[in-house]
Coordinates of C-alpha atoms in Angstrom, one line a residue:
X1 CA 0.0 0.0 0.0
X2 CA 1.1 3.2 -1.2
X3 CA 0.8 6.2 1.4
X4 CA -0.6 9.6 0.8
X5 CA 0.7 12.2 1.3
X6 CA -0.8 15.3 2.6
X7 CA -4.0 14.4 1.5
X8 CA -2.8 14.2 -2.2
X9 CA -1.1 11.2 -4.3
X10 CA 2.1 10.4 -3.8
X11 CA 4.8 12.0 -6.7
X12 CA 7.4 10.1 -7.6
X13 CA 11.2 11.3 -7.0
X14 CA 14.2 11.9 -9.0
X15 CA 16.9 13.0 -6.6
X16 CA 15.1 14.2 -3.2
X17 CA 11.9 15.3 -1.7
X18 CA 11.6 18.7 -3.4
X19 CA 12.1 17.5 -6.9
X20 CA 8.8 16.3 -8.4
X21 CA 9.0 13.8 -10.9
X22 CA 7.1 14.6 -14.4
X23 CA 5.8 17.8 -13.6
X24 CA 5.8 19.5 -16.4
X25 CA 7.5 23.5 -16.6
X26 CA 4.9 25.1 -19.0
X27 CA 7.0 28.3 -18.4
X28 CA 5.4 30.5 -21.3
X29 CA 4.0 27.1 -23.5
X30 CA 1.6 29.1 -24.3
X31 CA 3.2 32.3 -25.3
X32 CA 3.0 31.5 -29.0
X33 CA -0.8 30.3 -28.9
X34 CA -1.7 33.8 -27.3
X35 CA 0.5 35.8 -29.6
X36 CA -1.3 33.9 -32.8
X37 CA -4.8 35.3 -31.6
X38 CA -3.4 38.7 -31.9
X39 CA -1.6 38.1 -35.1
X40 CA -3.9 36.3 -36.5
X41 CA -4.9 38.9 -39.6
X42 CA -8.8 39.7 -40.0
X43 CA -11.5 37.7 -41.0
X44 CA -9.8 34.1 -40.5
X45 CA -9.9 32.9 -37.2
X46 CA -12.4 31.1 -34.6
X47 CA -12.5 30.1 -31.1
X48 CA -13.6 26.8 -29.1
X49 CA -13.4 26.2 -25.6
X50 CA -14.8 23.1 -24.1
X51 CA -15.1 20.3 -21.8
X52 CA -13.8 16.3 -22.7
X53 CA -15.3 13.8 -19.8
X54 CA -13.4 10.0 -20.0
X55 CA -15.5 7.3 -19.0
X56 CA -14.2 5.0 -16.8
X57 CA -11.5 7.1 -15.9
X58 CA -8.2 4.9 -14.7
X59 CA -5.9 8.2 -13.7
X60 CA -6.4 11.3 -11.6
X61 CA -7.1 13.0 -15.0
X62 CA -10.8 12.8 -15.4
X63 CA -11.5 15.0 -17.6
X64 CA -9.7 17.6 -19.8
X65 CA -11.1 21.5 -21.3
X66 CA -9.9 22.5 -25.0
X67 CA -9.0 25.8 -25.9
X68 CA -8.7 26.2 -29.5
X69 CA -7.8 28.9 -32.4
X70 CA -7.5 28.3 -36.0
X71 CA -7.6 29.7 -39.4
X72 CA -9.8 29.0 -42.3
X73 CA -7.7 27.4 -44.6
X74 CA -10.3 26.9 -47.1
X75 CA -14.2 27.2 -46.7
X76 CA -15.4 24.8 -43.6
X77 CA -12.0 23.8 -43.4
X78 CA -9.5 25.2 -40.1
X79 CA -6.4 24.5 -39.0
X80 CA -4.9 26.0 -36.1
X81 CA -3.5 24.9 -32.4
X82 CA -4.9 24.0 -29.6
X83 CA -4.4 23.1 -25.8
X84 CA -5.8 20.6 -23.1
X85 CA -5.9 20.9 -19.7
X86 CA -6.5 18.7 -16.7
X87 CA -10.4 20.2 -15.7
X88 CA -11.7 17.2 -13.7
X89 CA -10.5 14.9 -10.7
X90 CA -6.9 15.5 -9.2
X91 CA -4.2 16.3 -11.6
X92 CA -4.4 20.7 -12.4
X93 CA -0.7 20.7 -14.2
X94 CA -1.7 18.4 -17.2
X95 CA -1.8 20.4 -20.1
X96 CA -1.3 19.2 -23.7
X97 CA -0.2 21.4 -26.3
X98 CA 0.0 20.6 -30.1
X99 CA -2.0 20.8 -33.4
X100 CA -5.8 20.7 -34.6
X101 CA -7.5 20.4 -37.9
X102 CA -11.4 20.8 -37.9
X103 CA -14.3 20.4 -40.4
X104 CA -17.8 21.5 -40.5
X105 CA -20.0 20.3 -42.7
X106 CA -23.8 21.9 -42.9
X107 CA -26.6 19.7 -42.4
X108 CA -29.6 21.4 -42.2
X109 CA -30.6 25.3 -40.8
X110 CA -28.3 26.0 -38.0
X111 CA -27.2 22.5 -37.5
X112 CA -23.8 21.3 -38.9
X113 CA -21.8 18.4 -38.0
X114 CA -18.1 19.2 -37.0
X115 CA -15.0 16.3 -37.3
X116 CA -11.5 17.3 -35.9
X117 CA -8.2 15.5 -34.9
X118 CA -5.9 16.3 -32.9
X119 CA -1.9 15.6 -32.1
X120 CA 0.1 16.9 -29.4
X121 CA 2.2 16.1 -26.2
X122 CA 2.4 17.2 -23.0
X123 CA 2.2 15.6 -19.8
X124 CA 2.2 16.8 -16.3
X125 CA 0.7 16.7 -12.2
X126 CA 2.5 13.0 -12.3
X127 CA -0.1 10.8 -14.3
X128 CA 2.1 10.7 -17.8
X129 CA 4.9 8.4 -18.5
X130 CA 6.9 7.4 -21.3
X131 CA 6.3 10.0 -24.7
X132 CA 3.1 11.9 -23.7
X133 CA 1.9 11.7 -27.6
X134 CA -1.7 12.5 -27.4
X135 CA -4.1 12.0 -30.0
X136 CA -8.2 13.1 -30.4
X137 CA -10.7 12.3 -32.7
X138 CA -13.8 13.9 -32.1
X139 CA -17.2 14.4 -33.9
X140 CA -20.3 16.6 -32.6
X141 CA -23.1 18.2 -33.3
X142 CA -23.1 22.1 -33.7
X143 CA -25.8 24.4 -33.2
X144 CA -26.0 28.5 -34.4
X145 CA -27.0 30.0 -31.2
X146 CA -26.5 33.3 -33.6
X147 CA -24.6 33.9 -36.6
X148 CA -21.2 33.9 -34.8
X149 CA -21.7 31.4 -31.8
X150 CA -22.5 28.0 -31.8
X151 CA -23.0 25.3 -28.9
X152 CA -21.5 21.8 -29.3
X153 CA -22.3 18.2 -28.4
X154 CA -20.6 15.0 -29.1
X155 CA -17.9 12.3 -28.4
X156 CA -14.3 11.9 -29.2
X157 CA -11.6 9.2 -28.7
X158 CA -8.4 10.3 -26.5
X159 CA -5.5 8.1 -26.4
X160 CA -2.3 9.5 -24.1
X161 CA 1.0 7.7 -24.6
X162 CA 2.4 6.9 -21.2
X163 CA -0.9 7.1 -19.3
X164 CA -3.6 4.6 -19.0
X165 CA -6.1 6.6 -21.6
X166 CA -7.7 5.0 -24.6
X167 CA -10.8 5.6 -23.9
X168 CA -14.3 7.6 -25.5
X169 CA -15.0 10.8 -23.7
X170 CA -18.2 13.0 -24.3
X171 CA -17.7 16.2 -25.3
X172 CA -19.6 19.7 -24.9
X173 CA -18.7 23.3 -26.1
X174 CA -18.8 26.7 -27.5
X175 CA -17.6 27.9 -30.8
X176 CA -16.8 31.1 -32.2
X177 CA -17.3 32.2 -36.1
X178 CA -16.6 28.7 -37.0
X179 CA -18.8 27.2 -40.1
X180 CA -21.5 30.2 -40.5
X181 CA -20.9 31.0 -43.9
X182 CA -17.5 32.8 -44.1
X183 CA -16.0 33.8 -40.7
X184 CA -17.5 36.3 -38.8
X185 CA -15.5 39.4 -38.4
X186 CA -12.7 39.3 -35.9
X187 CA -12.3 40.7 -32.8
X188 CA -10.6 44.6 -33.1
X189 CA -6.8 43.7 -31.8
X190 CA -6.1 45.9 -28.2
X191 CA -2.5 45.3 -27.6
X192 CA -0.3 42.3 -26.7
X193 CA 1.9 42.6 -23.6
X194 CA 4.4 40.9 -21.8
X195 CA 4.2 40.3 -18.0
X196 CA 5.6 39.4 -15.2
X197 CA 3.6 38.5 -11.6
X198 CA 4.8 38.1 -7.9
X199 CA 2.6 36.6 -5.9
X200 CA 2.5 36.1 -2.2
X201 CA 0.5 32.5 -2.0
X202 CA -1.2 30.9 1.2
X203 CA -2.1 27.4 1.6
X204 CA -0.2 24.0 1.4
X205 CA 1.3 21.9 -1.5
X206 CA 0.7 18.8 -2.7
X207 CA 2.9 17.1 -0.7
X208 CA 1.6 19.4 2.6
X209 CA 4.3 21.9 2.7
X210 CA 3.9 25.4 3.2
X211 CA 3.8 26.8 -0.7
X212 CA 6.4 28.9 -1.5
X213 CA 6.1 32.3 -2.8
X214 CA 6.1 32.9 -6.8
X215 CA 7.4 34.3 -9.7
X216 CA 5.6 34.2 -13.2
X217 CA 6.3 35.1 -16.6
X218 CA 3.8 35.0 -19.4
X219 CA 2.4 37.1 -22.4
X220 CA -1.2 38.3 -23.5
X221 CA -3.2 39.7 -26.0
X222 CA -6.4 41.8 -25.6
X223 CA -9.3 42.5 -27.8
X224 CA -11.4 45.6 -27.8
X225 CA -15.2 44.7 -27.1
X226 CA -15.8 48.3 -27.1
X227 CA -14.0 51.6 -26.2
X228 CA -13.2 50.6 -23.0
X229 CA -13.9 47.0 -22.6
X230 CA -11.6 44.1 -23.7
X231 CA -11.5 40.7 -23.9
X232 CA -8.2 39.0 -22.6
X233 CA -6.4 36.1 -23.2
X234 CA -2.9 35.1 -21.6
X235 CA -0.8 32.7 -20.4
X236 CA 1.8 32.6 -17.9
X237 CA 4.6 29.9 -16.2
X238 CA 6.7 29.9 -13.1
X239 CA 10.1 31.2 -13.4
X240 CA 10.7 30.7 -9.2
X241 CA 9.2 29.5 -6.5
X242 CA 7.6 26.4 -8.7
X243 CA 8.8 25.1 -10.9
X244 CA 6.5 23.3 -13.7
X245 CA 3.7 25.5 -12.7
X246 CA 1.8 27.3 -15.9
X247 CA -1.6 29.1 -15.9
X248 CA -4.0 29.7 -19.4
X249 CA -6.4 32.7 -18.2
X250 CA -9.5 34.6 -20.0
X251 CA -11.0 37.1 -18.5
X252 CA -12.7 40.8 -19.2
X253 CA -11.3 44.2 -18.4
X254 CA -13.4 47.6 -17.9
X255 CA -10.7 50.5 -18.4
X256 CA -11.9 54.6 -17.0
X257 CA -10.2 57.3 -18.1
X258 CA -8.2 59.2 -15.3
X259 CA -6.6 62.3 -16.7
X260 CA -3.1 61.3 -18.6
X261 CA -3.7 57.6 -17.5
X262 CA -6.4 54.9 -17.2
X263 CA -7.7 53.0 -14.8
X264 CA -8.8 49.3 -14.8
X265 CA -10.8 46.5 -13.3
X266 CA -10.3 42.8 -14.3
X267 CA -11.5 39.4 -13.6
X268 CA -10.3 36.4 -15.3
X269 CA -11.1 32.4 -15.1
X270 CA -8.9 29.6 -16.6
X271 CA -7.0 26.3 -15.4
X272 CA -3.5 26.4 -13.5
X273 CA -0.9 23.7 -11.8
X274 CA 2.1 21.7 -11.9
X275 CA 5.2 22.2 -10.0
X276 CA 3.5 20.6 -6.3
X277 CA 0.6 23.8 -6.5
X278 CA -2.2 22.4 -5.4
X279 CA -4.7 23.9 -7.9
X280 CA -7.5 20.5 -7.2
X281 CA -8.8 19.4 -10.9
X282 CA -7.1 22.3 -12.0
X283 CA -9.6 25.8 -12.3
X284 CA -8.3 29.0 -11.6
X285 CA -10.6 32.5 -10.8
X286 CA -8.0 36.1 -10.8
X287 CA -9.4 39.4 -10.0
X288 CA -7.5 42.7 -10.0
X289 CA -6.9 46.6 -10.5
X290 CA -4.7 49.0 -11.9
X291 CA -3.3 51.8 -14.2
X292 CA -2.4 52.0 -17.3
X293 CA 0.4 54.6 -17.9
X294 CA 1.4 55.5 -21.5
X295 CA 5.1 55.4 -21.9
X296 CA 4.8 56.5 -26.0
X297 CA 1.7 56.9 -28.6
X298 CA 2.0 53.3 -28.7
X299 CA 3.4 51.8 -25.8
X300 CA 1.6 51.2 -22.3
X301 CA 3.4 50.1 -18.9
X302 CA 0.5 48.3 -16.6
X303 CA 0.8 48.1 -13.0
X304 CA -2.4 45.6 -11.3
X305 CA -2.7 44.5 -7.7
X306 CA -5.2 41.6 -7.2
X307 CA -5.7 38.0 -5.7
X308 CA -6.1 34.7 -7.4
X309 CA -7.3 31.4 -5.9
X310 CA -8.3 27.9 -6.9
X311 CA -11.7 27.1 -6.0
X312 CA -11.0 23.3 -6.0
X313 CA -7.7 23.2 -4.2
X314 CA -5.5 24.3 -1.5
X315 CA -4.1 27.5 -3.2
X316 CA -4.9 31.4 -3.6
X317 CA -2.2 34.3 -3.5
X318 CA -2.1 38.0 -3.4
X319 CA -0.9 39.0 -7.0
X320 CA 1.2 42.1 -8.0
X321 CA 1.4 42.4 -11.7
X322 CA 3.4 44.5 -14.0
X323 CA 3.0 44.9 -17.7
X324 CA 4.9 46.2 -20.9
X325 CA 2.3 46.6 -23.4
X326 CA 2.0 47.4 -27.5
X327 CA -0.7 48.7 -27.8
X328 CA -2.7 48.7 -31.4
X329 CA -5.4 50.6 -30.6
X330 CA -6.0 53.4 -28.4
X331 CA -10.0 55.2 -27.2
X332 CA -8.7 58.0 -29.3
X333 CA -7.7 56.4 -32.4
X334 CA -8.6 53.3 -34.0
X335 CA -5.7 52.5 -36.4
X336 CA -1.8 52.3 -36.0
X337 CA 0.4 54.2 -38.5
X338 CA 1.1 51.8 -41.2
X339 CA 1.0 47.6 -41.2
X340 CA 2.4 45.3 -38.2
X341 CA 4.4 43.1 -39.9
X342 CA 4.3 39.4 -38.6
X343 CA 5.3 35.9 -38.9
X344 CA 3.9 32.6 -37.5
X345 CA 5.9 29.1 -37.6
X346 CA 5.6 25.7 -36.5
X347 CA 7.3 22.8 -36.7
X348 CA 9.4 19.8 -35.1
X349 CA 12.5 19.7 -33.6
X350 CA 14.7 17.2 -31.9
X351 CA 17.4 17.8 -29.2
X352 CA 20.7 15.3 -29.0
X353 CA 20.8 14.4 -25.6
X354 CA 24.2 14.0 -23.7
X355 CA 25.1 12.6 -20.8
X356 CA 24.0 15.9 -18.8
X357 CA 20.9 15.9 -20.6
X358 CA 18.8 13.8 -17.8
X359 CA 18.6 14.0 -14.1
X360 CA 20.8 11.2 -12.0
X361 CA 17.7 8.2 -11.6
X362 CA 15.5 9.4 -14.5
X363 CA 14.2 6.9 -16.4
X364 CA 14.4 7.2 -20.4
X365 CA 17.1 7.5 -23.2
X366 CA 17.1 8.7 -26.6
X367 CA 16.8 11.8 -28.2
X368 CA 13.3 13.8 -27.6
X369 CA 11.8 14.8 -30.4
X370 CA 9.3 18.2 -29.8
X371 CA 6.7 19.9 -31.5
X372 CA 7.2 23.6 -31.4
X373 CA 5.4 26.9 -32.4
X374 CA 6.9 30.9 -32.5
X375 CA 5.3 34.1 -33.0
X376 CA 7.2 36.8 -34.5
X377 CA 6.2 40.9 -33.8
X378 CA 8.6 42.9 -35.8
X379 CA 10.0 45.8 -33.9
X380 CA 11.0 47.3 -37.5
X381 CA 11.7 45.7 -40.8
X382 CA 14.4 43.2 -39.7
X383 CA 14.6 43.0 -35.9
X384 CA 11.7 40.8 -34.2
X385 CA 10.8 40.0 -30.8
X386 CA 9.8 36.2 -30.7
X387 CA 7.8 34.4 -28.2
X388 CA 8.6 30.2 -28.8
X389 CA 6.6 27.0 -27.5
X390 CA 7.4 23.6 -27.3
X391 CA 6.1 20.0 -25.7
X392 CA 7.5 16.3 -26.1
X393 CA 6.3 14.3 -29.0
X394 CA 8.6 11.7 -27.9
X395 CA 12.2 10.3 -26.6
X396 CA 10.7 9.3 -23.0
X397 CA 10.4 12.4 -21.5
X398 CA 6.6 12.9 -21.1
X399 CA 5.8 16.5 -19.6
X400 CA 9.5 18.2 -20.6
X401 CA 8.3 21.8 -22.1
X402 CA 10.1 24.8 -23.2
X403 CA 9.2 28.0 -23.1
X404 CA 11.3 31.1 -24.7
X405 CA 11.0 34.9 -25.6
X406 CA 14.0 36.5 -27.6
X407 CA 15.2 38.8 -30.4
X408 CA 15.8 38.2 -33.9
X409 CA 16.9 39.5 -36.5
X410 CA 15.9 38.6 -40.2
X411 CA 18.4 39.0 -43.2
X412 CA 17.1 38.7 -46.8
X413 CA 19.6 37.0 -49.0
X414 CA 18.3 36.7 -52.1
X415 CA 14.4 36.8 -53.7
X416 CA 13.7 33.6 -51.9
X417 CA 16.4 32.6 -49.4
X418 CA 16.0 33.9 -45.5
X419 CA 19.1 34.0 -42.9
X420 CA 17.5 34.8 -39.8
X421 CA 19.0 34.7 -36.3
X422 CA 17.8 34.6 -32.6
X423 CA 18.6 34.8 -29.2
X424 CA 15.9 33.0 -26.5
X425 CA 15.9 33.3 -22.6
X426 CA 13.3 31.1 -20.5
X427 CA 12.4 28.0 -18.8
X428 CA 11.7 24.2 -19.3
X429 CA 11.8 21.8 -17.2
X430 CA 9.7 18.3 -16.4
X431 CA 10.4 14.9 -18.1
X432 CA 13.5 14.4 -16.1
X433 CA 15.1 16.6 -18.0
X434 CA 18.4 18.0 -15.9
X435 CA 17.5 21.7 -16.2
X436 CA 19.2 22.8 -13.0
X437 CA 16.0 24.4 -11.7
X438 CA 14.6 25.7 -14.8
X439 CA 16.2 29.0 -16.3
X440 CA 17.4 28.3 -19.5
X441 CA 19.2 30.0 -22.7
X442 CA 19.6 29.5 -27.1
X443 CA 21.0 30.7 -30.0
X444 CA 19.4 29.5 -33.3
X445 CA 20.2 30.2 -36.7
X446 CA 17.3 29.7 -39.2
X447 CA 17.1 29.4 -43.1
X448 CA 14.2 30.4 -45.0
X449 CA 12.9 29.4 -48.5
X450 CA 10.2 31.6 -50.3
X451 CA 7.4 28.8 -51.3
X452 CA 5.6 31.6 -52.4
X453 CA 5.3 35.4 -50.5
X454 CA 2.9 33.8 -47.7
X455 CA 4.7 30.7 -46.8
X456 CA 8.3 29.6 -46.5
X457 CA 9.9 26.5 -45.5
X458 CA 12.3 26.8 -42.8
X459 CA 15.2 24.8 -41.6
X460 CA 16.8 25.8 -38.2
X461 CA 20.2 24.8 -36.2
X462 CA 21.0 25.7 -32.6
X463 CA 21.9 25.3 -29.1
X464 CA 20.1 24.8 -26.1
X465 CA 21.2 25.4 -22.4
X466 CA 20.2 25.2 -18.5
X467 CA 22.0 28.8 -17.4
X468 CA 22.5 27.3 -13.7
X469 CA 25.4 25.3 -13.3
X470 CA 24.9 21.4 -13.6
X471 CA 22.5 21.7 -15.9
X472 CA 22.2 20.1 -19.4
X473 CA 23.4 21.4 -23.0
X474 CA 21.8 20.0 -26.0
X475 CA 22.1 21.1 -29.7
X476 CA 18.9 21.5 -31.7
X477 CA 18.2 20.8 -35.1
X478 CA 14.5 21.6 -36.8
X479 CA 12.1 22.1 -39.5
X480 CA 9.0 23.3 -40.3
X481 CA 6.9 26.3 -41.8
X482 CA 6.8 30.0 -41.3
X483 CA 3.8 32.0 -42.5
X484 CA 4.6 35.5 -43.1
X485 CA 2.0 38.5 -42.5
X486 CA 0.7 41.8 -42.1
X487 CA -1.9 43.7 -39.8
X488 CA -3.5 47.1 -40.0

């Protein structure tokens, strides 16, 4: 008999009791997704947020919630990404991040039938061994609440490498301008940010223990509902005081004009865990306020106090939030002088693990192979600030994420050929990967072939590094596709 501890199930050990064993570090996996919804240009993308419930569950993950954006690739046709998150049972700190193709087909009035698959990894909160490949097949049934919403019904088929999932699921949701003859107009473009939050937590961890004070970085994006309400979307990992912990957050935000600044109000719901935070099945409800002070005509630095807490576990915190925002679109003016010039890649990469590369005791060998996604925002017309995702596909080490902001800096060599090259700082961790607590460090050079002007194929080599001492150092090689853009 296995004992429990601190009310929770036991997690496995690597090296000594405060080293949790496949919990993955999200640290900013979901900075590209988040980006992509503000690059995304107009008229092309859609939403879907939902709920998968296994039956006959046989891990502490119970039941998982999609978030979802894609683009119209051709009429009833998307393809975009999407991410998974433990939602039911014990095990907040499974997420799974990868890609999603869906198709609606019209049946009759406002009822069409919807077909998607999906294929990711990810891991996390202990329950994942081996590769953490997931797959989903899913069909349902989608009704037009109105011309931009529908609700969703229907089943789908999850299999998790490395857990003990196979099994049907049912399925309900909400989607958003997908299949209602042409995609409804997008959402006006606010700003996107970077942040960083302290917060000062209460409570115990999963293994009973006091938790530890904080430390997250993250991105967002916000959309203007109106001239002073927006619509936000973020996500944010742990760079101290947990590591593996990540949070995906939504939430609304009522702005009020104060003289030179504005003020603001926020509340925001999502899913949050990983790293020993005990965040229950996983739900997460922020609230906050704050001022917004403008640094240029279109630059904002955000300063929020506020408290978060998880309804279904043993954690809340005092929050203090700052903010570095470009900002698209002000009260005063609707349009930014000249286009935002963009790109979007994805891809798969694989790492050539050393004898540093895994912790003393960890389990596994070979090389792991990752999906990964980036979102450029051009500071100019060559240098790029880059936000960069990635989860295990494969090599054993279930739950190991990366991720990475940077700079780049994009040289044209010919009509077709692209030398690009960037410089990352971040976090990964989980797998039993040997990241020496998590703050890592790249260089990558990439080399771009013109397909034609809105798509290029692109071949990258680099290097990978923990930036404590002890840690591992891996070179990278990868490949993939880079969709060059523009907004207004």
């Amino acid at each position: 008999m296995t004992e429990r501890i601190g009310g929770k199930p036991p997690l496995q050990q690597f090296t000594g009791p405060d080293m949790p064993s496949r919990v993955p570090l999200r640290c900013l996996a979901s900075v590209s997704l988040v980006a992509v919804l503000g690059a995304t240009p107009a008229g092309s993308f859609e939403f879907g947020t939902g709920f998968d419930l296994i039956q006959d569950p046989q891990t502490e993950i119970e039941g998982l919630h999609r978030f979802h954006v894609g683009r119209e690739i051709a009429p009833g046709l998307s393809f975009g990404q999407s991410i998974y998150s433990a939602a039911s049972g014990d095990a907040g700190g499974a997420f799974f991040w990868g890609f999603e193709m869906v198709r609606s087909v019209p049946l009759s009035g406002a009822l069409s039938l919807n077909l998607s698959g999906f294929v990711g990894g990810g891991g996390g909160a202990a329950q994942v061994l081996g590769d953490g490949l997931m797959t989903r097949a899913n069909v349902a049934l989608n009704y037009a609440v109105t011309p931009k919403l529908g609700a969703e019904l229907g089943a789908s088929w999850i299999k998790i490498a490395g857990a003990e999932i196979d099994d049907p699921a049912l399925n309900f949701g909400l989607t958003y301008g997908l299949g209602r003859g042409g995609a409804a107009e997008p959402l006006p473009l606010r700003g996107v940010s970077i942040r960083a939050t302290g917060l000062a937590t209460s409570g115990t961890n999963r293994n009973g223990a006091a938790q530890a004070d904080m430390a997250l970085a993250g991105a967002e994006v916000a959309f203007a509902l109106g001239p002073m309400t927006e619509l936000t979307l973020a996500g944010d990992g742990a760079a101290d005081g947990a590591e593996g912990y990540m949070q995906v957050l939504g939430g609304l935000r009522q702005r009020v004009q104060l003289g030179p600044v504005t003020g603001f109000a926020e509340g925001v719901i999502g899913f949050g865990g990983g790293g020993l935070v005990d965040t229950g099945a996983g739900p997460m409800v922020s609230a906050g306020a704050g001022i917004s002070v403008p640094l240029t005509q279109w630059a904002d630095l955000d300063l929020m106090l506020g408290a978060t807490t998880a309804p279904d576990g043993d954690f809340s915190a005092k929050t203090a939030q700052l903010r570095l925002t470009r900002v698209f679109q002000r009260e005063a003016r609707a349009t930014t002088p000249g286009p935002q010039k963009w790109a979007y890649s994805f891809g798969i990469s694989m790492q050539d693990a050393g004898s540093d590369f895994r912790k003393p005791g960890a389990p596994g060998a070979g090389n792991p192979i990752m999906q990964e996604s980036s979102a450029d925002m051009f500071l100019g017309e060559r240098l790029y600030l880059t936000g960069n995702a990635q989860t295990a596909l494969g090599g054993e080490v279930a739950g190991y994420a990366i991720g990475m902001l940077g700079l780049g800096y994009e040289m044209p060599l010919s009509d077709r050929w692209t030398l690009s090259a960037e410089a990352h700082l971040g976090a990964a961790g989980g797998g039993g990967v040997n990241t020496a607590g998590g703050p890592v460090g790249g260089l990558r050079a990439e080399l771009d072939y013109a397909i034609h002007d809105d798509l290029r194929l692109s071949m990258g080599l680099g290097q990978i590094r923990a930036l404590k001492d002890g840690g591992f150092s891996a070179p990278v090689a990868q490949v993939g596709l880079k969709l060059p853009f523009e907004t207004r």
